[in-house]
Short mmCIF file of C-alpha atoms and ligand atoms in Angstrom, two decimals:
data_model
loop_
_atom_site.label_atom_id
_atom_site.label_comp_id
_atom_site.label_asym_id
_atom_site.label_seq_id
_atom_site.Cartn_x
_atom_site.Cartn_y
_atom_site.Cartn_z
CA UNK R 22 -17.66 -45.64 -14.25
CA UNK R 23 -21.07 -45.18 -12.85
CA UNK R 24 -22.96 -41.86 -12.85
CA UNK R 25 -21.60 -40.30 -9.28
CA UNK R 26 -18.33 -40.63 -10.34
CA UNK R 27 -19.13 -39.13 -13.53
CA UNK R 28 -20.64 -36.15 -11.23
CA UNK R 29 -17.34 -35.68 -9.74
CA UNK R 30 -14.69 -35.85 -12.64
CA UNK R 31 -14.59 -32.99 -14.96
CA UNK R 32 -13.82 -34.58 -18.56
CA UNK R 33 -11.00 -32.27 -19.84
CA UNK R 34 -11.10 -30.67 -23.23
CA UNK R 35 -9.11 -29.94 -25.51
CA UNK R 36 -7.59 -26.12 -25.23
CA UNK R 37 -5.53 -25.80 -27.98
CA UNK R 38 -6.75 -23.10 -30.40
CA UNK R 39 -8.11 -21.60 -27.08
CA UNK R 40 -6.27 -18.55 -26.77
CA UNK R 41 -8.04 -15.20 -24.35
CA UNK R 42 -6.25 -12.43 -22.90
CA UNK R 43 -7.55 -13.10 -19.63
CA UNK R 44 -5.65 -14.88 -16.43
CA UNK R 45 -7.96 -18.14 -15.83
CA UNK R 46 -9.60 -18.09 -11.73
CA UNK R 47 -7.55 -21.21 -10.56
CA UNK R 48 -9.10 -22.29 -7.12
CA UNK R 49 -7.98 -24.87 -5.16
CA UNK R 50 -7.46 -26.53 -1.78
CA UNK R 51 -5.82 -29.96 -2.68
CA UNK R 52 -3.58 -30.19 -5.30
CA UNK R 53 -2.94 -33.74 -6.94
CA UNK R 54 0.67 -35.51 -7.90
CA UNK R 55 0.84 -37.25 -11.58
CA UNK R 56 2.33 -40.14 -9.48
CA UNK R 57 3.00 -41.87 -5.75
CA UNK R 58 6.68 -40.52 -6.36
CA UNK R 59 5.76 -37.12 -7.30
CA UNK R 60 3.61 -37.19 -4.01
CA UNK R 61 6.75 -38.64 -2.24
CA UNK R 62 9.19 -36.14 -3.12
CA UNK R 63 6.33 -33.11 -2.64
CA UNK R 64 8.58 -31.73 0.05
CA UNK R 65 11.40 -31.04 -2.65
CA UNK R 66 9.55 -28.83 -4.53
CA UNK R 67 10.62 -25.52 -4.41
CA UNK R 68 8.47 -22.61 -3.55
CA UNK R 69 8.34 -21.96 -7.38
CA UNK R 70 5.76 -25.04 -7.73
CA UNK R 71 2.69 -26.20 -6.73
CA UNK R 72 2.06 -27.89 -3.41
CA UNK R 73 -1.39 -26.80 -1.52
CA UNK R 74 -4.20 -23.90 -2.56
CA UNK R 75 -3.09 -21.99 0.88
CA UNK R 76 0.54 -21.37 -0.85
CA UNK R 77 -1.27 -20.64 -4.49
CA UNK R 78 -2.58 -21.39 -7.68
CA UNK R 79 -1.50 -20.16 -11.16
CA UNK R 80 -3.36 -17.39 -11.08
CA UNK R 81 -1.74 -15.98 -7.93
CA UNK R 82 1.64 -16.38 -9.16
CA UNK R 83 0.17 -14.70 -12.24
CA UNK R 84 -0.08 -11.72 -9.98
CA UNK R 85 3.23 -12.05 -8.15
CA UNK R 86 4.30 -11.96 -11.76
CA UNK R 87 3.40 -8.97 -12.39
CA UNK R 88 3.78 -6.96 -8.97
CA UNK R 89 7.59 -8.14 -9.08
CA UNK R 90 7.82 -6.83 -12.59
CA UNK R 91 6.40 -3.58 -12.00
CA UNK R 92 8.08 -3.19 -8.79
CA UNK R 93 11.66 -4.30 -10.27
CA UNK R 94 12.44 -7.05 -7.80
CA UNK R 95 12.89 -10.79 -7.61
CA UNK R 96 10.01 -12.25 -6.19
CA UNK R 97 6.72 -11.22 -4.65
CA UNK R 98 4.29 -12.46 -2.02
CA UNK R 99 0.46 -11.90 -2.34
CA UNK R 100 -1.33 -11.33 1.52
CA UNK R 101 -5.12 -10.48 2.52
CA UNK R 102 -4.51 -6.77 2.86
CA UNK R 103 -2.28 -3.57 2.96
CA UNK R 104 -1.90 -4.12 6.94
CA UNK R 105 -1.48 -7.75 6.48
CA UNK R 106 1.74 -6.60 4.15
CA UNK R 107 2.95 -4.85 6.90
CA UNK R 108 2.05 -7.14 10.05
CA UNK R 109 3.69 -10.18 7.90
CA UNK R 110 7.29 -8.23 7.31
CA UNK R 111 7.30 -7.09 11.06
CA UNK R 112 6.78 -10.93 12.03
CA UNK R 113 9.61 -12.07 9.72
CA UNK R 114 12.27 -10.07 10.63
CA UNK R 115 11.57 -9.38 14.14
CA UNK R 116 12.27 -11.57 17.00
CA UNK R 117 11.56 -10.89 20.90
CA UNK R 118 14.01 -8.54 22.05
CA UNK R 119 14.19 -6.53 18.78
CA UNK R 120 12.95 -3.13 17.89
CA UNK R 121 11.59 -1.87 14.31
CA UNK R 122 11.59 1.59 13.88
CA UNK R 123 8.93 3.59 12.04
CA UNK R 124 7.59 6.41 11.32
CA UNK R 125 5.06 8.81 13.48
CA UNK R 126 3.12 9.51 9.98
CA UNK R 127 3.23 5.55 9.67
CA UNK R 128 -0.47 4.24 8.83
CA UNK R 129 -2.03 4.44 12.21
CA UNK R 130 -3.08 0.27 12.37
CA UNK R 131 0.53 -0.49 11.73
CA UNK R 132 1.10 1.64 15.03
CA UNK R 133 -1.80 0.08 17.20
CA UNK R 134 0.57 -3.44 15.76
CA UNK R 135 3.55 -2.25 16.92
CA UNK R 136 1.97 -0.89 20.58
CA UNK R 137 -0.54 -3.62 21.20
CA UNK R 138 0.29 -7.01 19.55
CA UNK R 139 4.25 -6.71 18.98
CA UNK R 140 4.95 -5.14 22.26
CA UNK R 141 3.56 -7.39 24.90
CA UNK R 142 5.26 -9.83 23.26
CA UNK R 143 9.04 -8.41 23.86
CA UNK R 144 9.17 -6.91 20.54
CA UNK R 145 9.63 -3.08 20.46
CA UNK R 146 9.55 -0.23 18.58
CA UNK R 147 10.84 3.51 18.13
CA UNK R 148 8.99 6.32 16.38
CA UNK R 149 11.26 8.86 13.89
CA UNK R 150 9.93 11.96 12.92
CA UNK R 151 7.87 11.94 9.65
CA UNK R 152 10.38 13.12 7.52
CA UNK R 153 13.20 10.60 8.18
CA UNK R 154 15.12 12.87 10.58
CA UNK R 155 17.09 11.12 13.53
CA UNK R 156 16.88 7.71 12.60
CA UNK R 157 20.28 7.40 13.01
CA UNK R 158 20.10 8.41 16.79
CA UNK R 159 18.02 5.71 17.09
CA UNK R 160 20.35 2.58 15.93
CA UNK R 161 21.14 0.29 18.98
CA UNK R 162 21.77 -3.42 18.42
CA UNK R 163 18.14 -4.29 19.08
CA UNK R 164 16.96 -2.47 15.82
CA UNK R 165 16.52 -4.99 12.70
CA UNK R 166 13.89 -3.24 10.91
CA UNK R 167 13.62 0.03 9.68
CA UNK R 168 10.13 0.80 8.57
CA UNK R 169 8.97 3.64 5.68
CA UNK R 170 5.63 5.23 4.36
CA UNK R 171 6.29 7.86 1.90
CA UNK R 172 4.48 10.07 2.13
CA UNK R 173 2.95 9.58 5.21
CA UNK R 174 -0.76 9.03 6.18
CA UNK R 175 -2.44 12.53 6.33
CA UNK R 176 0.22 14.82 6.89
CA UNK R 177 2.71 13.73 3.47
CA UNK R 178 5.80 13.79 4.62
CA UNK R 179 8.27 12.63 2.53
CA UNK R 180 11.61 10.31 3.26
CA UNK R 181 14.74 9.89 1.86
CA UNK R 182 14.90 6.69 1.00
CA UNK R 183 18.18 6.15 -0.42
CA UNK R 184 19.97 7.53 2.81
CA UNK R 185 18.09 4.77 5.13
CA UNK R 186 18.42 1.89 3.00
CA UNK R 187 22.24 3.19 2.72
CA UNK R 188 21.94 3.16 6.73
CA UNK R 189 20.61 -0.03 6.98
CA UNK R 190 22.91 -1.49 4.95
CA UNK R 191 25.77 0.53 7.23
CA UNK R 192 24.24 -0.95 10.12
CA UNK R 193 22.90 -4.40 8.76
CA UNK R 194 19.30 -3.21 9.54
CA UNK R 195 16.85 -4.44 7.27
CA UNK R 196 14.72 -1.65 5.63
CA UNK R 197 10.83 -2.22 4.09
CA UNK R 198 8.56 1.03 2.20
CA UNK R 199 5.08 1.38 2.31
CA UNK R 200 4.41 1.91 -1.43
CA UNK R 201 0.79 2.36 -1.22
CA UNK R 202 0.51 6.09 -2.36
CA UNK R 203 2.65 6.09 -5.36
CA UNK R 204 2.23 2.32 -6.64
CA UNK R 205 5.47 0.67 -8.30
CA UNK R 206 4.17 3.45 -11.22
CA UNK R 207 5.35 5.95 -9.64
CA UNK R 208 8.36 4.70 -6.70
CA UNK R 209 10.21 1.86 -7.20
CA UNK R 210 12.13 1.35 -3.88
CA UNK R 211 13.65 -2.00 -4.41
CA UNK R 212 15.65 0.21 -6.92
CA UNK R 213 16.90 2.70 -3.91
CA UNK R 214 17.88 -0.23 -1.95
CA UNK R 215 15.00 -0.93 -0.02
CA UNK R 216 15.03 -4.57 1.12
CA UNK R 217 10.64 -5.23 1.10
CA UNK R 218 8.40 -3.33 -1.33
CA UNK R 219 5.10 -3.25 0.24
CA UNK R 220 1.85 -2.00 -1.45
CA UNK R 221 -2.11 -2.33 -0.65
CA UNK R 222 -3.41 -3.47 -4.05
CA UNK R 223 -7.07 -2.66 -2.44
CA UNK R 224 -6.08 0.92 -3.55
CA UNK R 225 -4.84 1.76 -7.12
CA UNK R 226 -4.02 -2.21 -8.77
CA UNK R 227 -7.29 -2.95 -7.24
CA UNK R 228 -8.75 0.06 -8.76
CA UNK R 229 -12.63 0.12 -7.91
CA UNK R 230 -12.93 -0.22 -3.63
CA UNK R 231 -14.11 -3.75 -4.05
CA UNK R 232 -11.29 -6.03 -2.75
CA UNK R 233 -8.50 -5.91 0.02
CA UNK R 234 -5.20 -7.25 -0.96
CA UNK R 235 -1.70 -6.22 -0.49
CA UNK R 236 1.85 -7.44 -1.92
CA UNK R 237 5.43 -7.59 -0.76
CA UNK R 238 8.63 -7.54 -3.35
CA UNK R 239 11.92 -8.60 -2.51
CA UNK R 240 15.10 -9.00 -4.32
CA UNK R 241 16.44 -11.64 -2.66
CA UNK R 242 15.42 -15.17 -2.37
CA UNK R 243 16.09 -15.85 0.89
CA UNK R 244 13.85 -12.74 2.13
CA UNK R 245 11.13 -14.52 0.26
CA UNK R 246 11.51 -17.62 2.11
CA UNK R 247 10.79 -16.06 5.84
CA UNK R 248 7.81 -14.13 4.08
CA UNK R 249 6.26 -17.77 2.64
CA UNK R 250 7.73 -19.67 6.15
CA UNK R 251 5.85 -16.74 8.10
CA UNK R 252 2.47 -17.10 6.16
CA UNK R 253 2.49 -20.87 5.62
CA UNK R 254 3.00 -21.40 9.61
CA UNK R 255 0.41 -18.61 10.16
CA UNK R 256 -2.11 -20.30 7.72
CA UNK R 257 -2.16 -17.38 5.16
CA UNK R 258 -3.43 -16.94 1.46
CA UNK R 259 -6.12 -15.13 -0.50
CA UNK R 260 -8.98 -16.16 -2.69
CA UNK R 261 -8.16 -16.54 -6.39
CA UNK R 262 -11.51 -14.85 -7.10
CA UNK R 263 -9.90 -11.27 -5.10
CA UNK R 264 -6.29 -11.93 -6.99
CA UNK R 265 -8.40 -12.17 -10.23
CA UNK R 266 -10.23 -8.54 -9.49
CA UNK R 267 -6.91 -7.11 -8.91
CA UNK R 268 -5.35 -8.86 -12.40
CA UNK R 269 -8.70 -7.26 -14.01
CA UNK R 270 -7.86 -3.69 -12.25
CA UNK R 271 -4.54 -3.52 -13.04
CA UNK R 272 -5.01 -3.56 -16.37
CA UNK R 273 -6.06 0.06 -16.47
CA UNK R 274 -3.56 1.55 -13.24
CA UNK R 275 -1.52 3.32 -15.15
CA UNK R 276 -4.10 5.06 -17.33
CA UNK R 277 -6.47 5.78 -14.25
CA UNK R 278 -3.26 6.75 -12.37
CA UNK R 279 -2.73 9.16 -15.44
CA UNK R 280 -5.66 10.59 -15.10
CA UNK R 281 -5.97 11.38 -11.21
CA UNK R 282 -2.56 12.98 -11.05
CA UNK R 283 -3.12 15.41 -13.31
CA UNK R 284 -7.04 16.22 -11.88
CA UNK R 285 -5.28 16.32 -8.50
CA UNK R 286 -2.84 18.72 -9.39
CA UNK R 287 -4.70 20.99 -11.36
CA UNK R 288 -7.28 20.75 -8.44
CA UNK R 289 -4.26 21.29 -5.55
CA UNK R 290 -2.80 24.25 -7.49
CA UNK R 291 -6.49 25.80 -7.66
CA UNK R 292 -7.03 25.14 -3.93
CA UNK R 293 -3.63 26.68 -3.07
CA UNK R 294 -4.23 29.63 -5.12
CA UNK R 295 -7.31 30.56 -2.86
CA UNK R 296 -6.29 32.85 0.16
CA UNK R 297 -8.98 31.31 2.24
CA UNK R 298 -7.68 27.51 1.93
CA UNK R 299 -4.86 27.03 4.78
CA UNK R 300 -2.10 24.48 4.00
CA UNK R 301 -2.43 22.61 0.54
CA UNK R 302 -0.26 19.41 1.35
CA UNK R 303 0.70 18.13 -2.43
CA UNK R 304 4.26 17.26 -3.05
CA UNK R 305 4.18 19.04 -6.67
CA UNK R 306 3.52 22.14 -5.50
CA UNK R 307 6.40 24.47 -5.90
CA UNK R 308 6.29 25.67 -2.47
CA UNK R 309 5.84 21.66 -1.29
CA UNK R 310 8.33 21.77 1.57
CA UNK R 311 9.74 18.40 0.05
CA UNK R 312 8.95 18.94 -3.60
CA UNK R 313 12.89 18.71 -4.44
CA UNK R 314 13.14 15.25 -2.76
CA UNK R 315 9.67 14.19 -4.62
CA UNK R 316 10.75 14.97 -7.69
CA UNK R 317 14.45 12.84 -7.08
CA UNK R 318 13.09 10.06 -6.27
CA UNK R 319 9.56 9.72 -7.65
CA UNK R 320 8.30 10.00 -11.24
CA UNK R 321 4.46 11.23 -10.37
CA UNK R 322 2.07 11.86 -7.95
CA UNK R 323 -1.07 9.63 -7.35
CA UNK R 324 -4.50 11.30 -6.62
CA UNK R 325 -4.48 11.78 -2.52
CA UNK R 326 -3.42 15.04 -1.43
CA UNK R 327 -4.11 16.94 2.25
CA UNK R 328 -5.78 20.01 3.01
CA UNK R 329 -5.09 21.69 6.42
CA UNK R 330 -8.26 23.75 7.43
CA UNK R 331 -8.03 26.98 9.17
CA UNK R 332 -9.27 27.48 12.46
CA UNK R 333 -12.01 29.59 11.67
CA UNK R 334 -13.00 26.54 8.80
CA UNK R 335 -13.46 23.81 11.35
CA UNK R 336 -16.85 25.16 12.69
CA UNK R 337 -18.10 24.86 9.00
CA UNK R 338 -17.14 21.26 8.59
CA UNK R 339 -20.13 19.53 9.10
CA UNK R 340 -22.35 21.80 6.59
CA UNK R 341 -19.71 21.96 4.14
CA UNK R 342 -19.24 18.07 3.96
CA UNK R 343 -23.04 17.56 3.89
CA UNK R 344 -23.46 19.68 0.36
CA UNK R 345 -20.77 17.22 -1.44
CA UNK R 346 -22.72 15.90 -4.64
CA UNK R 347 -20.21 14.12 -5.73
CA UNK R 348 -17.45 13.13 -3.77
CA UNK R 349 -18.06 10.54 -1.19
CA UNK R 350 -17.30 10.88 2.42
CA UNK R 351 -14.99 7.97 3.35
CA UNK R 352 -11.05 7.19 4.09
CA UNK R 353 -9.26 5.07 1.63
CA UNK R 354 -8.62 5.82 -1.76
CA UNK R 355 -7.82 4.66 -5.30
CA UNK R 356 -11.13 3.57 -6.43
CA UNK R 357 -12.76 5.34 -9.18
CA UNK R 358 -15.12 7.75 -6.93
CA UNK R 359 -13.61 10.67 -5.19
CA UNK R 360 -13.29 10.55 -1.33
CA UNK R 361 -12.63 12.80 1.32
CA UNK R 362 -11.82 12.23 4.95
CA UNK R 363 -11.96 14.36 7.62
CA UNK R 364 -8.28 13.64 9.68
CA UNK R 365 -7.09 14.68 12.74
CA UNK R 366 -3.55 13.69 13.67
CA UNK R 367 -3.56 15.86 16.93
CA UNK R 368 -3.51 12.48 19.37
CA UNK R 369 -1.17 9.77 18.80
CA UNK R 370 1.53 11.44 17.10
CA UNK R 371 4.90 11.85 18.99
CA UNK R 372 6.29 14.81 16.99
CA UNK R 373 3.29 16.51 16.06
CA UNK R 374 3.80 19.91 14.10
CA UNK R 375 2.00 23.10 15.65
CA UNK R 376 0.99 23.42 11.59
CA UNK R 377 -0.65 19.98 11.35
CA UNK R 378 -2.88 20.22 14.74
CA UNK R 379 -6.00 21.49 13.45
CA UNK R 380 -8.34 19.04 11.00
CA UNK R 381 -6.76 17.78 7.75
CA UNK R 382 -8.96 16.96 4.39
CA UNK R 383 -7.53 14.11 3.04
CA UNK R 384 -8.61 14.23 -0.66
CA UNK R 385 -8.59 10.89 -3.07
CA UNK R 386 -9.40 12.35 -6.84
CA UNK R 387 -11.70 9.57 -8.59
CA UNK R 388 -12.30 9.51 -11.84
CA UNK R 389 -15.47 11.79 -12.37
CA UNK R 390 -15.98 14.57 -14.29
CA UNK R 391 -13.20 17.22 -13.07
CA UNK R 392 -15.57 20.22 -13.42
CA UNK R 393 -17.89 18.51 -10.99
CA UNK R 394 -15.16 17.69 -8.51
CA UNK R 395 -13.71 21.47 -8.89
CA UNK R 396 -17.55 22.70 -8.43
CA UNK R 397 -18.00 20.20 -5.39
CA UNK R 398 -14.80 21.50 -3.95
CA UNK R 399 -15.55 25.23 -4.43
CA UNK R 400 -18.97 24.66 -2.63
CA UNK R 401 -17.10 22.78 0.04
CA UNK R 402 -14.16 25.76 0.89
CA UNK R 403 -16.85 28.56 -0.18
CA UNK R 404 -19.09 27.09 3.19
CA UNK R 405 -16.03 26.24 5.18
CA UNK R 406 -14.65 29.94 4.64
CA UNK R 407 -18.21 31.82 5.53
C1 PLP X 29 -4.88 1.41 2.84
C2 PLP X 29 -3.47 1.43 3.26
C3 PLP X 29 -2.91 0.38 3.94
C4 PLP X 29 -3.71 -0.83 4.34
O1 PLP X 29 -4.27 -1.49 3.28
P1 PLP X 29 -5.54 -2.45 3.52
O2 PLP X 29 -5.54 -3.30 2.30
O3 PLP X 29 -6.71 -1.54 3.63
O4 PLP X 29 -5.26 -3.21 4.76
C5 PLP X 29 -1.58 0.46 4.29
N1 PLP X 29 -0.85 1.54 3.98
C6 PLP X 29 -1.36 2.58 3.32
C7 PLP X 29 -0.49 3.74 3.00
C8 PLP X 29 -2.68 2.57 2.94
O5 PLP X 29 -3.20 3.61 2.30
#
């Protein structure tokens, strides 16, 4: 063989004796067959194998791996993003004349889905109240999705997520969780009967606000196959070099997670202790008004809780935010620097609570120095209360 060729074979080495703890960045478009009958008989292969770099390399299923261990299912699917999670369960299950039901605390771009791409095309949905109340009410024929996010976006409203995967299976509803907030660490709701286990690994797996990724666990095999059929036909996968961040990241979750739950509390408690400070939305709070059903179902808290300003607060918003030192003013969360957000849910929620109308501090703990967050936050409530 003449030198161009030589420029486009690698010469393999040997590997044995090569041992590392790390997961190898496999990237690919084409994948090769040993032979003209394994390229023949490519359609046989199961979605187990190898077939194209759009359906994934070993370093994805690496990943699936180790989502569907943590989460306690059967198999996993790796997507572009946390919405993408969502949008790609919705278009699995759903078909025109159906109706998914979610939540009104439901991450608001999974609501703009549901009102402006699923709905023109004959695919509807019905909003329950945060907390999980009335779903029943709700069941008609059309419904073959019941959608989750516990605790909801802002205003951390927990559901009871035994009772509607036991009412989907009454029904023969399907039933998916947002498991964002508390990770697999913290909920496992394939375990409560949830059919899809959804999480955006840009948050905690991810770890450091540098990649957008999400997964979806299932414990059945068949559920797998419309989430793979969906994507394939759709043209979806994700870059080996993001799944590789995330494999790096999640190396540490559950010490990082550690960490931030206890700063969070201990910086909740100390928020909720101050008379000035209005509503202190933390689910291990004692006075939480669904710390019982936390504490069933969930075995932690991650590091995002809400604070509800006063009225008289809101005026100061705009100075207090500006003397932050340390924590960052942005929305998302799980990286290792400490956010806040500024929320309001007052428009596009259908059963908004007179408590939750005014602005809401959404607060991600990072992992700096908790005296300097504390300090940061006292400077913050100490202009906001003036
Ligand atoms: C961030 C987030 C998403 C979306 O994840 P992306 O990867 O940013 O698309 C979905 N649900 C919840 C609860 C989130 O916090």
């Amino acid at each position: 063989m003449r030198d161009a060729t030589h420029c486009t074979i690698h010469p393999a080495v040997d590997l044995t004796e090569f041992s590392s703890l790390t997961v190898p960045t496999y990237r690919a478009s084409t994948i090769v067959f040993e032979d003209a009958e394994a390229y023949a008989t490519r359609g046989e292969r199961d979605l187990d194998s190898y077939m194209y770099g759009l359906y994934g390399t070993p370093t994805t299923k690496t990943l699936e791996a180790q989502i569907t261990k943590l989460e306690n299912g059967v198999r996993s699917v790796i997507v572009p993003s946390g919405q993408a999670g969502a949008t790609i369960v919705f278009l699995s299950v759903l078909l025109p004349g159906e109706t998914v039901l979610i939540p009104d605390s439901v991450y608001p771009p999974v609501l703009d889905f549901c009102v402006n791409y699923l709905q023109p095309r004959g695919i509807y949905h019905k909003i329950y109240q945060p907390d999980g109340t009335g779903i029943e009410d709700l069941i008609d024929p059309s419904v073959k999705l019941i959608w989750t996010e516990t605790p909801g976006s802002t205003t951390m409203e927990f559901q009871d997520l035994w009772a509607i995967a036991a009412l989907g299976k009454k029904y023969g509803i399907l039933t998916g969780a947002d498991n964002t907030w508390a990770t697999p660490l913290h909920l496992k709701p394939l375990d409560l009967g949830i059919d899809f286990s959804m999480q955006a690994l840009s948050k905690y797996a991810g770890g450091h606000s540098d990649l957008l990724l999400g997964s979806i666990c299932v414990n059945d095999l068949e559920l797998r196959k419309k989430l793979r059929d969906t994507m394939r036909m759709l043209g979806i996968g994700v870059s080996p070099d993001e799944v590789a961040l995330v494999l790096r990241g999640i190396e540490t979750m559950a010490v990082r997670l550690a960490h931030v739950e206890q700063v969070a509390r201990n910086l909740a408690e100390e928020l909720a202790s101050r008379p000035d400070v209005g509503l202190v939305l933390h689910p291990a709070l004692a006075d939480f008004p669904q710390h019982a059903l936390w504490k069933r179902d969930f075995s932690g808290a991650s590091g995002v809780f809400s604070v509800v300003l006063t009225k008289s607060q809101e005026g100061n918003l705009e100075d207090g935010l500006n003397q932050l030192k340390v924590i960052a003013i942005g929305a998302s969360w799980g990286g290792t620097r400490s956010l806040i957000a500024p929320m309001s849910v007052k428009k596009g929620r259908k059963f908004a609570k007179p408590e939750h109308q005014r602005t809401i501090l959404r607060i991600n703990v990072g992992l700096e120095d908790q005296e300097d967050l504390r300090s940061d936050l006292k400077t913050l409530f100490d202009i906001l209360s003036r």
